[in-house]
JSON list of C-alpha atoms in Angstrom, two decimals:
[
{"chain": "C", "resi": 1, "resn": "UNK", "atom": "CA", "xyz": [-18.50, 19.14, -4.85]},
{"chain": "C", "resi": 2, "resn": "UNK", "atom": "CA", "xyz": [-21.32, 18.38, -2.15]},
{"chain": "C", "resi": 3, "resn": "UNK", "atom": "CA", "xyz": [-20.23, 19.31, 1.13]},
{"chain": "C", "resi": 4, "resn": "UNK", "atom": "CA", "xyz": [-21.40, 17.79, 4.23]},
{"chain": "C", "resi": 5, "resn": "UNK", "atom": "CA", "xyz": [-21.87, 19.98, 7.40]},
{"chain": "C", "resi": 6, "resn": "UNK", "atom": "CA", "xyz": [-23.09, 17.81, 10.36]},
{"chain": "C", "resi": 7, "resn": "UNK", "atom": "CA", "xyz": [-24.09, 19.33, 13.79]},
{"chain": "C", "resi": 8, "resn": "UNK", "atom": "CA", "xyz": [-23.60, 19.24, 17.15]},
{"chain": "C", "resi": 9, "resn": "UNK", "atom": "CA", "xyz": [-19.92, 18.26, 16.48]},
{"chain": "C", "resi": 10, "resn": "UNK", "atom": "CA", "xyz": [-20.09, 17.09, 20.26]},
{"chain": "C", "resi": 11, "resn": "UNK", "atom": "CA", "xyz": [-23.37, 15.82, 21.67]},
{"chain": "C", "resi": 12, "resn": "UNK", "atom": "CA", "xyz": [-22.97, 14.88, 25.41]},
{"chain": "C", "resi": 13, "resn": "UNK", "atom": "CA", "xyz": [-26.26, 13.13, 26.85]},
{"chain": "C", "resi": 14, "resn": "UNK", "atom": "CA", "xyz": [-26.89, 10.45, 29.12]},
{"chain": "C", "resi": 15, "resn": "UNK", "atom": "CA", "xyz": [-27.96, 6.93, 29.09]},
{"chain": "C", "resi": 16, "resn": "UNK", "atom": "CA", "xyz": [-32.05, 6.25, 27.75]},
{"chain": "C", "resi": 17, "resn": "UNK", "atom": "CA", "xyz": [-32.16, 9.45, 26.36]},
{"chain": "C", "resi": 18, "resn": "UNK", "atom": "CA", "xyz": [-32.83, 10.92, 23.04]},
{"chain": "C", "resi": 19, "resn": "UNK", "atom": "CA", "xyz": [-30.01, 11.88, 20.00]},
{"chain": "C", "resi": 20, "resn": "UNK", "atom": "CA", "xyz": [-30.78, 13.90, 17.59]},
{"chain": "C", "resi": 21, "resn": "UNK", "atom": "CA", "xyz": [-27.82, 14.48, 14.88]},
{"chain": "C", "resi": 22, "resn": "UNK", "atom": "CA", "xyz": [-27.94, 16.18, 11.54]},
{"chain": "C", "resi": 23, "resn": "UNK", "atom": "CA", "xyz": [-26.52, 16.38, 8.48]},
{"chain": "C", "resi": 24, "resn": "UNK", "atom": "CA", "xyz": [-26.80, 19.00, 6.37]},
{"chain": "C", "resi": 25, "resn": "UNK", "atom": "CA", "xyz": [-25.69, 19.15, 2.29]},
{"chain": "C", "resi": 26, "resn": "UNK", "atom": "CA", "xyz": [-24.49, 21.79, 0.38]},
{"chain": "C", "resi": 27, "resn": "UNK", "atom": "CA", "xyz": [-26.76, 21.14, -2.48]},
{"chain": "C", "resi": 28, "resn": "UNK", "atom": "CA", "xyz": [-29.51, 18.73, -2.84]},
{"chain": "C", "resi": 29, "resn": "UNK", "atom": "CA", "xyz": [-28.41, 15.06, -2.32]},
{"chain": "C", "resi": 30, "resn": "UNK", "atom": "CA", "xyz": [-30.37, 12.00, -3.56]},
{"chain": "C", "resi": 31, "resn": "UNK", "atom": "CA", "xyz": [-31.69, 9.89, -0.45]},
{"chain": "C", "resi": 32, "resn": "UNK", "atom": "CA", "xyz": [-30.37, 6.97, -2.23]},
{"chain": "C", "resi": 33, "resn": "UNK", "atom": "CA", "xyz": [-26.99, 7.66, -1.73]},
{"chain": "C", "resi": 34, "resn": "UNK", "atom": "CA", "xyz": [-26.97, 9.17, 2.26]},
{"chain": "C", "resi": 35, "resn": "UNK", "atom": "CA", "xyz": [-25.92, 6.60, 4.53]},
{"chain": "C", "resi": 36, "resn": "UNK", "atom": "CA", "xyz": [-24.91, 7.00, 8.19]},
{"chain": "C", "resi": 37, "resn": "UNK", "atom": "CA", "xyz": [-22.17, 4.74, 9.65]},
{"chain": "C", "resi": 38, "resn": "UNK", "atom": "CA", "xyz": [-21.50, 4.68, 13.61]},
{"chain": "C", "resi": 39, "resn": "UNK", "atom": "CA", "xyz": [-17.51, 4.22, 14.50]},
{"chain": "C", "resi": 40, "resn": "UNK", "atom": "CA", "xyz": [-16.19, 3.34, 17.94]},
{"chain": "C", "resi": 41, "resn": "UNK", "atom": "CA", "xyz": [-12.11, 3.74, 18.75]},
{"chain": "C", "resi": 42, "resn": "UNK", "atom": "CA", "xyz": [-9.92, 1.61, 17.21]},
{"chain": "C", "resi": 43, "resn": "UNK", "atom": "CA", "xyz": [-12.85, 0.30, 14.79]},
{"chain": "C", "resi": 44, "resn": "UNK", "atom": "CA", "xyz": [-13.85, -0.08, 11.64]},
{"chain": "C", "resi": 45, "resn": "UNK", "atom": "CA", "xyz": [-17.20, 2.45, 10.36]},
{"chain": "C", "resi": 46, "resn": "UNK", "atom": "CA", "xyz": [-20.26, 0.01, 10.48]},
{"chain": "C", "resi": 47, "resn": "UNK", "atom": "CA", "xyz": [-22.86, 0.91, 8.52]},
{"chain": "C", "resi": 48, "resn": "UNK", "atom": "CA", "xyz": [-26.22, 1.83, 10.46]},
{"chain": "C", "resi": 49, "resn": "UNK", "atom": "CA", "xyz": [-28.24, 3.91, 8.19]},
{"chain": "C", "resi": 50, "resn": "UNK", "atom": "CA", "xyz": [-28.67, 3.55, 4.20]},
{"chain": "C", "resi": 51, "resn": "UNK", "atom": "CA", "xyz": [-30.97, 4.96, 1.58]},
{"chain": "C", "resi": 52, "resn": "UNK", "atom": "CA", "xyz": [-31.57, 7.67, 4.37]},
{"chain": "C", "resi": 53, "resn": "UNK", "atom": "CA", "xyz": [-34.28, 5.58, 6.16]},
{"chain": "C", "resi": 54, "resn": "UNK", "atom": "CA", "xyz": [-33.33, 2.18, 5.72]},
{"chain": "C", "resi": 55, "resn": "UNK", "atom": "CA", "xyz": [-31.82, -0.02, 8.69]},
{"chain": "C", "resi": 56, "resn": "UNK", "atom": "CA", "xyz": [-28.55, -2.26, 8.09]},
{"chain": "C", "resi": 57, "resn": "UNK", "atom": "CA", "xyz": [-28.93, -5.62, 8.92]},
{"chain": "C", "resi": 58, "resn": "UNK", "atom": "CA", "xyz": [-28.84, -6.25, 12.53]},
{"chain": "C", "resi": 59, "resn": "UNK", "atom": "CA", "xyz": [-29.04, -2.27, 13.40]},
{"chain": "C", "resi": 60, "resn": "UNK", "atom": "CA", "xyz": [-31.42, -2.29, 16.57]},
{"chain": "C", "resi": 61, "resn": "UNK", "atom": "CA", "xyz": [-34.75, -0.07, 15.51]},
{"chain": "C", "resi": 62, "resn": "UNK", "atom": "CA", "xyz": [-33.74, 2.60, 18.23]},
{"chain": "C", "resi": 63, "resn": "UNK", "atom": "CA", "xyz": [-31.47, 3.65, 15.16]},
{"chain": "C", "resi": 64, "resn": "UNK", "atom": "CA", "xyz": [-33.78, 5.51, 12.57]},
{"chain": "C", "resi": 65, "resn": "UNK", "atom": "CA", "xyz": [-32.92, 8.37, 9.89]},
{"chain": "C", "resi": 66, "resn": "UNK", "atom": "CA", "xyz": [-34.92, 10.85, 8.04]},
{"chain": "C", "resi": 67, "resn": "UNK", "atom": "CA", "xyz": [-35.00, 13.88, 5.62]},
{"chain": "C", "resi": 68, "resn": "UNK", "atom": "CA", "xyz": [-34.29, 14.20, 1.93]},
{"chain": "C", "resi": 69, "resn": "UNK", "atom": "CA", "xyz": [-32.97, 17.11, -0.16]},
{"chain": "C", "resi": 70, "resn": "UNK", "atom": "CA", "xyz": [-30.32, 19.12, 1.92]},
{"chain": "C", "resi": 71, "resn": "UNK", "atom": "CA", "xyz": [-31.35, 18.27, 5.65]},
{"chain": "C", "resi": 72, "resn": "UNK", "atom": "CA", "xyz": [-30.91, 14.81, 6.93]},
{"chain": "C", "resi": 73, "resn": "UNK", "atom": "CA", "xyz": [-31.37, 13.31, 10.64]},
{"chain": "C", "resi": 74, "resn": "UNK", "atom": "CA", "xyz": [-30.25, 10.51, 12.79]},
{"chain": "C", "resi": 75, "resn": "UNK", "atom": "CA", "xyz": [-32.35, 9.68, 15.64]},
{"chain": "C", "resi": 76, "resn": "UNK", "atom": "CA", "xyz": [-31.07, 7.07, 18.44]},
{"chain": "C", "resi": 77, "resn": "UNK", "atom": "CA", "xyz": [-34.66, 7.09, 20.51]},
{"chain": "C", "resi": 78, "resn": "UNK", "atom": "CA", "xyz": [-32.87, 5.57, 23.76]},
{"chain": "C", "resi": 79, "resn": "UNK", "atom": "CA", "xyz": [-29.57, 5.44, 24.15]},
{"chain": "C", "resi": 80, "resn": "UNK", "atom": "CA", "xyz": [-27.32, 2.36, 24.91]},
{"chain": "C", "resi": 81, "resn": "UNK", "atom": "CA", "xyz": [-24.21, 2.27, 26.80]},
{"chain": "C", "resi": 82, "resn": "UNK", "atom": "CA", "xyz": [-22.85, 0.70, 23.44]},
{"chain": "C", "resi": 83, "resn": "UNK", "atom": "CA", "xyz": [-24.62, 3.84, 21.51]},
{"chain": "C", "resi": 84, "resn": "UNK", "atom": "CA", "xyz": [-21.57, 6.25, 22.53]},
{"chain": "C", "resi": 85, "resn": "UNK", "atom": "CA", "xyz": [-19.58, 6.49, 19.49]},
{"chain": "C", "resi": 86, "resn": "UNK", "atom": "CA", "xyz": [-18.68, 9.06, 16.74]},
{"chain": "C", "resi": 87, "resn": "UNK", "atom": "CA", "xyz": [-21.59, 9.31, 13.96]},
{"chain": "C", "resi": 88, "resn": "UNK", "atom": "CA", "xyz": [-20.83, 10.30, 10.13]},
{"chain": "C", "resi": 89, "resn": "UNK", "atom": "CA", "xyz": [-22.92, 11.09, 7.35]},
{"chain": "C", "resi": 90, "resn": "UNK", "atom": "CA", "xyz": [-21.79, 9.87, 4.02]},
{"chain": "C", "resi": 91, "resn": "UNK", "atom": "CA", "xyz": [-23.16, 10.88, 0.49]},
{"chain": "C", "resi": 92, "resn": "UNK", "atom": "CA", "xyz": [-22.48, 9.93, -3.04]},
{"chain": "C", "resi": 93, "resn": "UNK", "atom": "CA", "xyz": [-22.62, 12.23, -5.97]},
{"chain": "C", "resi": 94, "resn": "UNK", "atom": "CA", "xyz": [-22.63, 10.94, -9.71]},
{"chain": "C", "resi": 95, "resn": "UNK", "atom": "CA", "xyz": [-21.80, 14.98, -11.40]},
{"chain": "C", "resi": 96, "resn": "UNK", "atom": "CA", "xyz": [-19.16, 14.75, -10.97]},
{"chain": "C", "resi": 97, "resn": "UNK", "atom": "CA", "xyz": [-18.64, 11.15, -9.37]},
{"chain": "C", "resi": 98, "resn": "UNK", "atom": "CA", "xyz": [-17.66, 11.98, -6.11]},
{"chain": "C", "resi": 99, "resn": "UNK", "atom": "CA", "xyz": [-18.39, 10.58, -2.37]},
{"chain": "C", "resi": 100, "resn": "UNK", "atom": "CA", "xyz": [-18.03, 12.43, 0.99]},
{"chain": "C", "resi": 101, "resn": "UNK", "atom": "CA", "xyz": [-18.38, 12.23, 4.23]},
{"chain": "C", "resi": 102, "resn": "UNK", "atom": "CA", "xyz": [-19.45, 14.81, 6.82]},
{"chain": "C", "resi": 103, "resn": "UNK", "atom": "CA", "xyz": [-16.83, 15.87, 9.88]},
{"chain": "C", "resi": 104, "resn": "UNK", "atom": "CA", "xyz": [-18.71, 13.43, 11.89]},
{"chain": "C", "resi": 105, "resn": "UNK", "atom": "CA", "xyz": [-21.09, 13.89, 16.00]},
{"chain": "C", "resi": 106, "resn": "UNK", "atom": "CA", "xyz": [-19.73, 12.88, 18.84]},
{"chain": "C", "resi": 107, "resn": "UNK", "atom": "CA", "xyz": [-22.16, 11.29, 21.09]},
{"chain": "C", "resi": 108, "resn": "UNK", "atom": "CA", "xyz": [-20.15, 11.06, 24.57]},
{"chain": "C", "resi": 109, "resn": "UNK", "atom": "CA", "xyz": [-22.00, 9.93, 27.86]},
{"chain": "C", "resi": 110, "resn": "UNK", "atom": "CA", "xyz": [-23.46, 13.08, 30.31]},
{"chain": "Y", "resi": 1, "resn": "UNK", "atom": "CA", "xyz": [-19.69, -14.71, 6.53]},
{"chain": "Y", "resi": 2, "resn": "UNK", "atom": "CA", "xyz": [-19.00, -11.54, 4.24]},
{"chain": "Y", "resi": 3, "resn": "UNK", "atom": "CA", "xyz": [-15.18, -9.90, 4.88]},
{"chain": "Y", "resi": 4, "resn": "UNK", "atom": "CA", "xyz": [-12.54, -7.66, 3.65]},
{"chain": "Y", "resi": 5, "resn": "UNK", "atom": "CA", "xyz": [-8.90, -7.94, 5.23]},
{"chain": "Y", "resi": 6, "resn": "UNK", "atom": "CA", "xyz": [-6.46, -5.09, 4.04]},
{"chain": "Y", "resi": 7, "resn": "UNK", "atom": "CA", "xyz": [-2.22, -5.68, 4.45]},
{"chain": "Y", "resi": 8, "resn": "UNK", "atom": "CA", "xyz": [0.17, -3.66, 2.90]},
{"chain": "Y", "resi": 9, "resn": "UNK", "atom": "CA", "xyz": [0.58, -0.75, 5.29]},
{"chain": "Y", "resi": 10, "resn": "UNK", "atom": "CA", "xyz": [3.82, 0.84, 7.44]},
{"chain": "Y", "resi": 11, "resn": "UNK", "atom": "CA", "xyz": [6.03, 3.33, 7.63]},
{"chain": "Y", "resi": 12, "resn": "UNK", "atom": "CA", "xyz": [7.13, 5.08, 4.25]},
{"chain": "Y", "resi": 13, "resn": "UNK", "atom": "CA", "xyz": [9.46, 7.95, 3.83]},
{"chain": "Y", "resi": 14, "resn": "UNK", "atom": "CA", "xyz": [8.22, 10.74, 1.79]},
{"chain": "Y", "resi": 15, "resn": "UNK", "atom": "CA", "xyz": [8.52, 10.54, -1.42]},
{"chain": "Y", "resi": 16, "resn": "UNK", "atom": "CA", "xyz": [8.23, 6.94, -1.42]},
{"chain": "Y", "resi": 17, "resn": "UNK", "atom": "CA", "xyz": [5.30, 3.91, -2.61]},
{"chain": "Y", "resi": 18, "resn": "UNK", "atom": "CA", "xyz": [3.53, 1.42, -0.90]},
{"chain": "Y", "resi": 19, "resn": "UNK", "atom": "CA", "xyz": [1.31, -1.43, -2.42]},
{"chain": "Y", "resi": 20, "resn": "UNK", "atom": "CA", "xyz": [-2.04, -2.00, -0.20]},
{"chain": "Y", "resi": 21, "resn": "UNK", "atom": "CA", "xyz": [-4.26, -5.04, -0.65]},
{"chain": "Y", "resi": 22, "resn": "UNK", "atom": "CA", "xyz": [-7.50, -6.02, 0.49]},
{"chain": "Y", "resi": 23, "resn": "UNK", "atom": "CA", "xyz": [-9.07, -9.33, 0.28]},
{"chain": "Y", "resi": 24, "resn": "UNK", "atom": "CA", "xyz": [-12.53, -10.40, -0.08]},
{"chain": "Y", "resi": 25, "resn": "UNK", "atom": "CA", "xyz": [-14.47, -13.37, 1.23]},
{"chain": "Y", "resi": 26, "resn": "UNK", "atom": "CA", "xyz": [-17.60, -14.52, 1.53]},
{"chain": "Y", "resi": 27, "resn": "UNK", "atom": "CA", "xyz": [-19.43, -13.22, -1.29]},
{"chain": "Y", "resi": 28, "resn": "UNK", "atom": "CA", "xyz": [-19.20, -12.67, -5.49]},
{"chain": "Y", "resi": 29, "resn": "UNK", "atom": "CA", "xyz": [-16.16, -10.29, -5.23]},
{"chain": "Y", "resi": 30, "resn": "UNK", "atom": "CA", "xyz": [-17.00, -9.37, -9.24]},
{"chain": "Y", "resi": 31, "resn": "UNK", "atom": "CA", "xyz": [-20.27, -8.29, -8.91]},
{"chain": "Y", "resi": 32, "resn": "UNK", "atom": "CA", "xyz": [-19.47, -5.07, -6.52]},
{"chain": "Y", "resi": 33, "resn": "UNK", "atom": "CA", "xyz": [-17.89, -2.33, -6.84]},
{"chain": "Y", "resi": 34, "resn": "UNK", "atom": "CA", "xyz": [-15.15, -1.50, -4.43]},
{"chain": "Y", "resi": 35, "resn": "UNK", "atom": "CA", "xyz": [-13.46, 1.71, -2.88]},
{"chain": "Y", "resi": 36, "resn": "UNK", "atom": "CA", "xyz": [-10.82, 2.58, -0.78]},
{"chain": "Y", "resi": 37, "resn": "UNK", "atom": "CA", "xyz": [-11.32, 5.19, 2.05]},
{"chain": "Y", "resi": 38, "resn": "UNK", "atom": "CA", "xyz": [-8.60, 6.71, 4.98]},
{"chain": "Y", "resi": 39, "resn": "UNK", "atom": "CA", "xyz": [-8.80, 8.51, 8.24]},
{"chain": "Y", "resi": 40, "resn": "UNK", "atom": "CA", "xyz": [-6.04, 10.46, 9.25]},
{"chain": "Y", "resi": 41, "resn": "UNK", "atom": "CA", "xyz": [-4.68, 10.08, 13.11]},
{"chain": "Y", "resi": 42, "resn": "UNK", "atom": "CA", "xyz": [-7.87, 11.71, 14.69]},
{"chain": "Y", "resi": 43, "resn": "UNK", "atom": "CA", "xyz": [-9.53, 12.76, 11.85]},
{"chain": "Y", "resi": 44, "resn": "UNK", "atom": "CA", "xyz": [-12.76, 12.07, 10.04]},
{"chain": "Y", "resi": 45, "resn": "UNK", "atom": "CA", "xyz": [-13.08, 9.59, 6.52]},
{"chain": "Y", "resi": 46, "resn": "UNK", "atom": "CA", "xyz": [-12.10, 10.44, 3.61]},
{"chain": "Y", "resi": 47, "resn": "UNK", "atom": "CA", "xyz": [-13.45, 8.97, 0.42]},
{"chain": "Y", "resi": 48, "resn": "UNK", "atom": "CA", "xyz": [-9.92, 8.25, -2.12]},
{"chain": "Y", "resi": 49, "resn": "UNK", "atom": "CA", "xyz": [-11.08, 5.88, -4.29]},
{"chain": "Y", "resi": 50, "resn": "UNK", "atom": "CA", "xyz": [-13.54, 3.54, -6.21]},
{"chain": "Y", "resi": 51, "resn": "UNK", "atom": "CA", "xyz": [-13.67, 0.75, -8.75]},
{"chain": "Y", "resi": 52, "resn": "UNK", "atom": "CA", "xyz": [-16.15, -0.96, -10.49]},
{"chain": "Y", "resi": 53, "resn": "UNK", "atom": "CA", "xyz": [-17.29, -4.55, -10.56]},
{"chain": "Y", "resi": 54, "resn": "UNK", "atom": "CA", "xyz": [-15.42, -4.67, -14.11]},
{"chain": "Y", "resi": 55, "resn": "UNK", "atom": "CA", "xyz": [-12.22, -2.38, -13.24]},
{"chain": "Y", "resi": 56, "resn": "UNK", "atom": "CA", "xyz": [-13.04, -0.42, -16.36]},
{"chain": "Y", "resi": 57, "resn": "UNK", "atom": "CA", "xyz": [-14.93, 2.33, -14.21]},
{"chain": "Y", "resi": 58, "resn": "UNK", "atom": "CA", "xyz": [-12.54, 4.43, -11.59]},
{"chain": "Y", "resi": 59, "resn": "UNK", "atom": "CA", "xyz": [-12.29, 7.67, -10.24]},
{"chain": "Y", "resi": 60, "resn": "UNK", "atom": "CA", "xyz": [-10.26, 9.30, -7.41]},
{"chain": "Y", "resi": 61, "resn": "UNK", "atom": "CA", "xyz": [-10.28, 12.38, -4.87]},
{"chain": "Y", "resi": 62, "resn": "UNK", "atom": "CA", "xyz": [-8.71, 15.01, -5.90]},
{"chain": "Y", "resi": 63, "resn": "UNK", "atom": "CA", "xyz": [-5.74, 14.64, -3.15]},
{"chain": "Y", "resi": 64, "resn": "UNK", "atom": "CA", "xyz": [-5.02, 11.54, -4.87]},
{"chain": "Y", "resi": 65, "resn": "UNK", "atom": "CA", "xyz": [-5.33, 12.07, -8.03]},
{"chain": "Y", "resi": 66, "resn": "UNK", "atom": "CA", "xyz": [-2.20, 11.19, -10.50]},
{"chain": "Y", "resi": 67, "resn": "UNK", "atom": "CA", "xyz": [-0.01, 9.81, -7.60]},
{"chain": "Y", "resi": 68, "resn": "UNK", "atom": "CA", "xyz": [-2.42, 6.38, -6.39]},
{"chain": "Y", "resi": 69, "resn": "UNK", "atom": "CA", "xyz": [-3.70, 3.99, -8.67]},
{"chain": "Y", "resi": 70, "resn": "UNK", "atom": "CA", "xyz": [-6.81, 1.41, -7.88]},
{"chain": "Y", "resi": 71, "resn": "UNK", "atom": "CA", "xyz": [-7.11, -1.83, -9.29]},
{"chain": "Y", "resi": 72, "resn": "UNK", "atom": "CA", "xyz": [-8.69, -5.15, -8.72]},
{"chain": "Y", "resi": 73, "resn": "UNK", "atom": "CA", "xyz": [-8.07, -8.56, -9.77]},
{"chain": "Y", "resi": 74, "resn": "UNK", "atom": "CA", "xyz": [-11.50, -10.36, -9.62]},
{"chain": "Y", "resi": 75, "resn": "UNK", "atom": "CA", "xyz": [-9.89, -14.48, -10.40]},
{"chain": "Y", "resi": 76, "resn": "UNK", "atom": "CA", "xyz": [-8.35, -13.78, -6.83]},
{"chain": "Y", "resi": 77, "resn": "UNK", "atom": "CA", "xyz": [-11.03, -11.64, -4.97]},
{"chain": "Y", "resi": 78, "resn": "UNK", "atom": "CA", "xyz": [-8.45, -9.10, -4.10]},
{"chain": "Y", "resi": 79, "resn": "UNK", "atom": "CA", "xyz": [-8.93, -5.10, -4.13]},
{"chain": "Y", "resi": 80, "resn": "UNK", "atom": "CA", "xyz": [-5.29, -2.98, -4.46]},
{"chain": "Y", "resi": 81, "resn": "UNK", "atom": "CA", "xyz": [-3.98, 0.54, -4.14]},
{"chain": "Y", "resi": 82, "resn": "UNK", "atom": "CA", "xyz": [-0.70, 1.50, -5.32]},
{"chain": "Y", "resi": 83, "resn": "UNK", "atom": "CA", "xyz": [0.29, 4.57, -3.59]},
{"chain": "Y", "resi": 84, "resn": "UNK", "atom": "CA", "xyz": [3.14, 6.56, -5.03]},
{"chain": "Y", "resi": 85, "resn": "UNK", "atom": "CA", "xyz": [4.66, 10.06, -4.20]},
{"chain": "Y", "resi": 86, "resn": "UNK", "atom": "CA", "xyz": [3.83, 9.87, -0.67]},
{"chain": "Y", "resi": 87, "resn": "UNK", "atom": "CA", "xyz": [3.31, 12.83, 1.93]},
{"chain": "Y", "resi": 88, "resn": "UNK", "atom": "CA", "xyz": [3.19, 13.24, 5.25]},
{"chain": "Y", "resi": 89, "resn": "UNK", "atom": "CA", "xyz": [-0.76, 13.86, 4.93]},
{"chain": "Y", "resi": 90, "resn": "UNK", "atom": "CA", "xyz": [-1.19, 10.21, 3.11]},
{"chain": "Y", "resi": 91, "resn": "UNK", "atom": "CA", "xyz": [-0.64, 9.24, 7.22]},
{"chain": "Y", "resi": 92, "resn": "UNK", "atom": "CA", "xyz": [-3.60, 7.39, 7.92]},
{"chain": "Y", "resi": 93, "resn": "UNK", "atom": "CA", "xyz": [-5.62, 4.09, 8.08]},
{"chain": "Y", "resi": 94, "resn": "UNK", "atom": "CA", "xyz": [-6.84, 2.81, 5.30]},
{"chain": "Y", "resi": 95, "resn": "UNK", "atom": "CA", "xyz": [-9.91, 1.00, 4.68]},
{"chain": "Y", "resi": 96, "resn": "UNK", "atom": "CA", "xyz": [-11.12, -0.93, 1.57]},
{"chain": "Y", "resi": 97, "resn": "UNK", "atom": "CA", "xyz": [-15.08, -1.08, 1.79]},
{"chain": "Y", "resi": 98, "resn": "UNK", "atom": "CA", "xyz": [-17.60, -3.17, -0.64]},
{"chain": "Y", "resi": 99, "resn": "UNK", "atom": "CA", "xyz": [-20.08, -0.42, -2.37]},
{"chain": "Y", "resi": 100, "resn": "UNK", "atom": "CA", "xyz": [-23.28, -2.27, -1.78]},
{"chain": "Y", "resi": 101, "resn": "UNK", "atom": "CA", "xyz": [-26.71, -1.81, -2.82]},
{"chain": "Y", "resi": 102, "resn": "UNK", "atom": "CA", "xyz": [-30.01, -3.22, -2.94]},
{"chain": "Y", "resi": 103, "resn": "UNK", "atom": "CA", "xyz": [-33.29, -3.91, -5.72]},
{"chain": "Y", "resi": 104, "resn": "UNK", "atom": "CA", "xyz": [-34.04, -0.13, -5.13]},
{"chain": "Y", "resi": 105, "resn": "UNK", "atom": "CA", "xyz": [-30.52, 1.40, -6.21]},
{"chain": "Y", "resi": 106, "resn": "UNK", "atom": "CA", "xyz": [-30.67, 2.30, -2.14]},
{"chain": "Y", "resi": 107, "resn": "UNK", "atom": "CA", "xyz": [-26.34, 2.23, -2.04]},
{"chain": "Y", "resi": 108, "resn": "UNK", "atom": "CA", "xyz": [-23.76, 2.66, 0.85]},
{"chain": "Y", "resi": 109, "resn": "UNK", "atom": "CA", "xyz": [-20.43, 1.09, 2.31]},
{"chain": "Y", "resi": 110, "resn": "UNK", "atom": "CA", "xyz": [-20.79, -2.49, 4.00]},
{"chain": "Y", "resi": 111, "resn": "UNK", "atom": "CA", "xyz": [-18.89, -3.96, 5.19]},
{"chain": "Y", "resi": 112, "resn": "UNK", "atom": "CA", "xyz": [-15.31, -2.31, 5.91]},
{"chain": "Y", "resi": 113, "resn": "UNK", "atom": "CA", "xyz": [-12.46, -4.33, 6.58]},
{"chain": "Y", "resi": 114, "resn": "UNK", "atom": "CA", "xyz": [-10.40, -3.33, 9.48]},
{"chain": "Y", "resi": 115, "resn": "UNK", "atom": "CA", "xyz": [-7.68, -1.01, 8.10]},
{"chain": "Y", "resi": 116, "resn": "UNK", "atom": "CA", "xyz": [-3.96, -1.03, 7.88]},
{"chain": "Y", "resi": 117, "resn": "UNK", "atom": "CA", "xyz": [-1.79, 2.29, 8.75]},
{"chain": "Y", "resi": 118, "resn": "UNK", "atom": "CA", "xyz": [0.19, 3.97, 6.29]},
{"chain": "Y", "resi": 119, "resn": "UNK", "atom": "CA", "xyz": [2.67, 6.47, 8.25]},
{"chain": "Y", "resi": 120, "resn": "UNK", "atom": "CA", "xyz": [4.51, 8.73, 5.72]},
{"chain": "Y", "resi": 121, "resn": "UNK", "atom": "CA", "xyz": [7.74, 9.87, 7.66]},
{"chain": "Y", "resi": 122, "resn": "UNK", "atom": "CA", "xyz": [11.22, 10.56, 7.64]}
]
């Protein structure tokens, strides 16, 4: 089973600046199936991230992902007051069929 | 506009079963597959369980296995999980999510509905 490691489990920065979060695999993944989703408390995950470098409908284009094989990124260029959220990584595996998530980031305000 | 509303959650004793149910609007409810996912009380997501568009395709976690069973009934755009044997770790919210994908096979959760919470105590 593909694990998924993602790091800084905390990221504290302030307001217009950069976030860097990664996600890294166990094995190699297929960009296809890595998606990042952004949850605030008391929500629902909504997806921001799919195909590793695609934007969700609606996602603002401060949001951007990158990477293939074991190392992924997020990238949130400026942050938002409405940015501050926890972050997971999501992958799907088809040997066997199998989908996980990574432990999740943290991005609290500075 | 595209949703998914889950009912069916509360408090359980161990041991026990609970019936969730998740119903879709807004879109062809047959032509996606469908999955259910939790997050224990401060915890990340955890992946339990998908479906295909058919039903005829299903697989589960291995925390799950044998004791939860997912099934769909497309005539009424509804998504289930009957949860049997429950623990004290089955605690958590429970989301159903559509598995969508686009003309490039590109594929990823959206949207989620807004959970229900399934407490497993005595």
């Amino acid at each position: 089973e593909i694990v998924l490691t993602q790091s800084p489990g905390t990221l504290s920065l302030s307001p217009g600046e950069r976030a860097t979060l990664s996600c890294r695999a166990s094995q190699s993944v297929s960009s296809s199936y890595l998606a990042w989703y952004q949850q605030k408390p008391g929500q629902a995950p909504r997806l921001l991230i799919y195909g590793a470098s695609s934007r969700a409908t609606g996602i603002p284009d401060r949001f951007s992902g990158s990477g293939s094989g074991t190392d992924f990124t997020l990238t949130i260029s400026r942050l938002e007051p409405e940015d501050f959220a926890v972050y997971y990584c999501q992958q799907y595996g088809s040997s066997p069929p199998r989908l996980t998530f990574g432990g999740g980031t943290k991005v609290e305000i500075k | 506009q595209v949703q998914l509303v889950e009912s069916g959650g509360g408090l359980v004793k161990p041991g026990g079963s609970l019936r969730l149910s998740c119903a879709a609007s807004g879109f062809t409810f047959s032509d996606y597959y469908m999955s259910w996912i939790r997050q224990a009380p401060g915890k990340g997501l955890e992946w339990v369980s998908y479906i295909s568009s058919s039903g005829s395709t299903i697989y589960y976690a291995d925390s799950v296995k044998g004791r939860f069973t997912i099934s769909r009934d497309n005539a009424k755009n509804s998504l289930y999980l009957q949860m049997n044997s429950l623990r004290a770790e089955d605690t958590a919210v429970y989301y159903c999510a559509r598995w969508d994908y686009d003309i490039l096979g590109n594929s990823a959760f959206d949207p989620w509905g807004q959970g229900t919470l399934v407490t497993v105590s005595s």
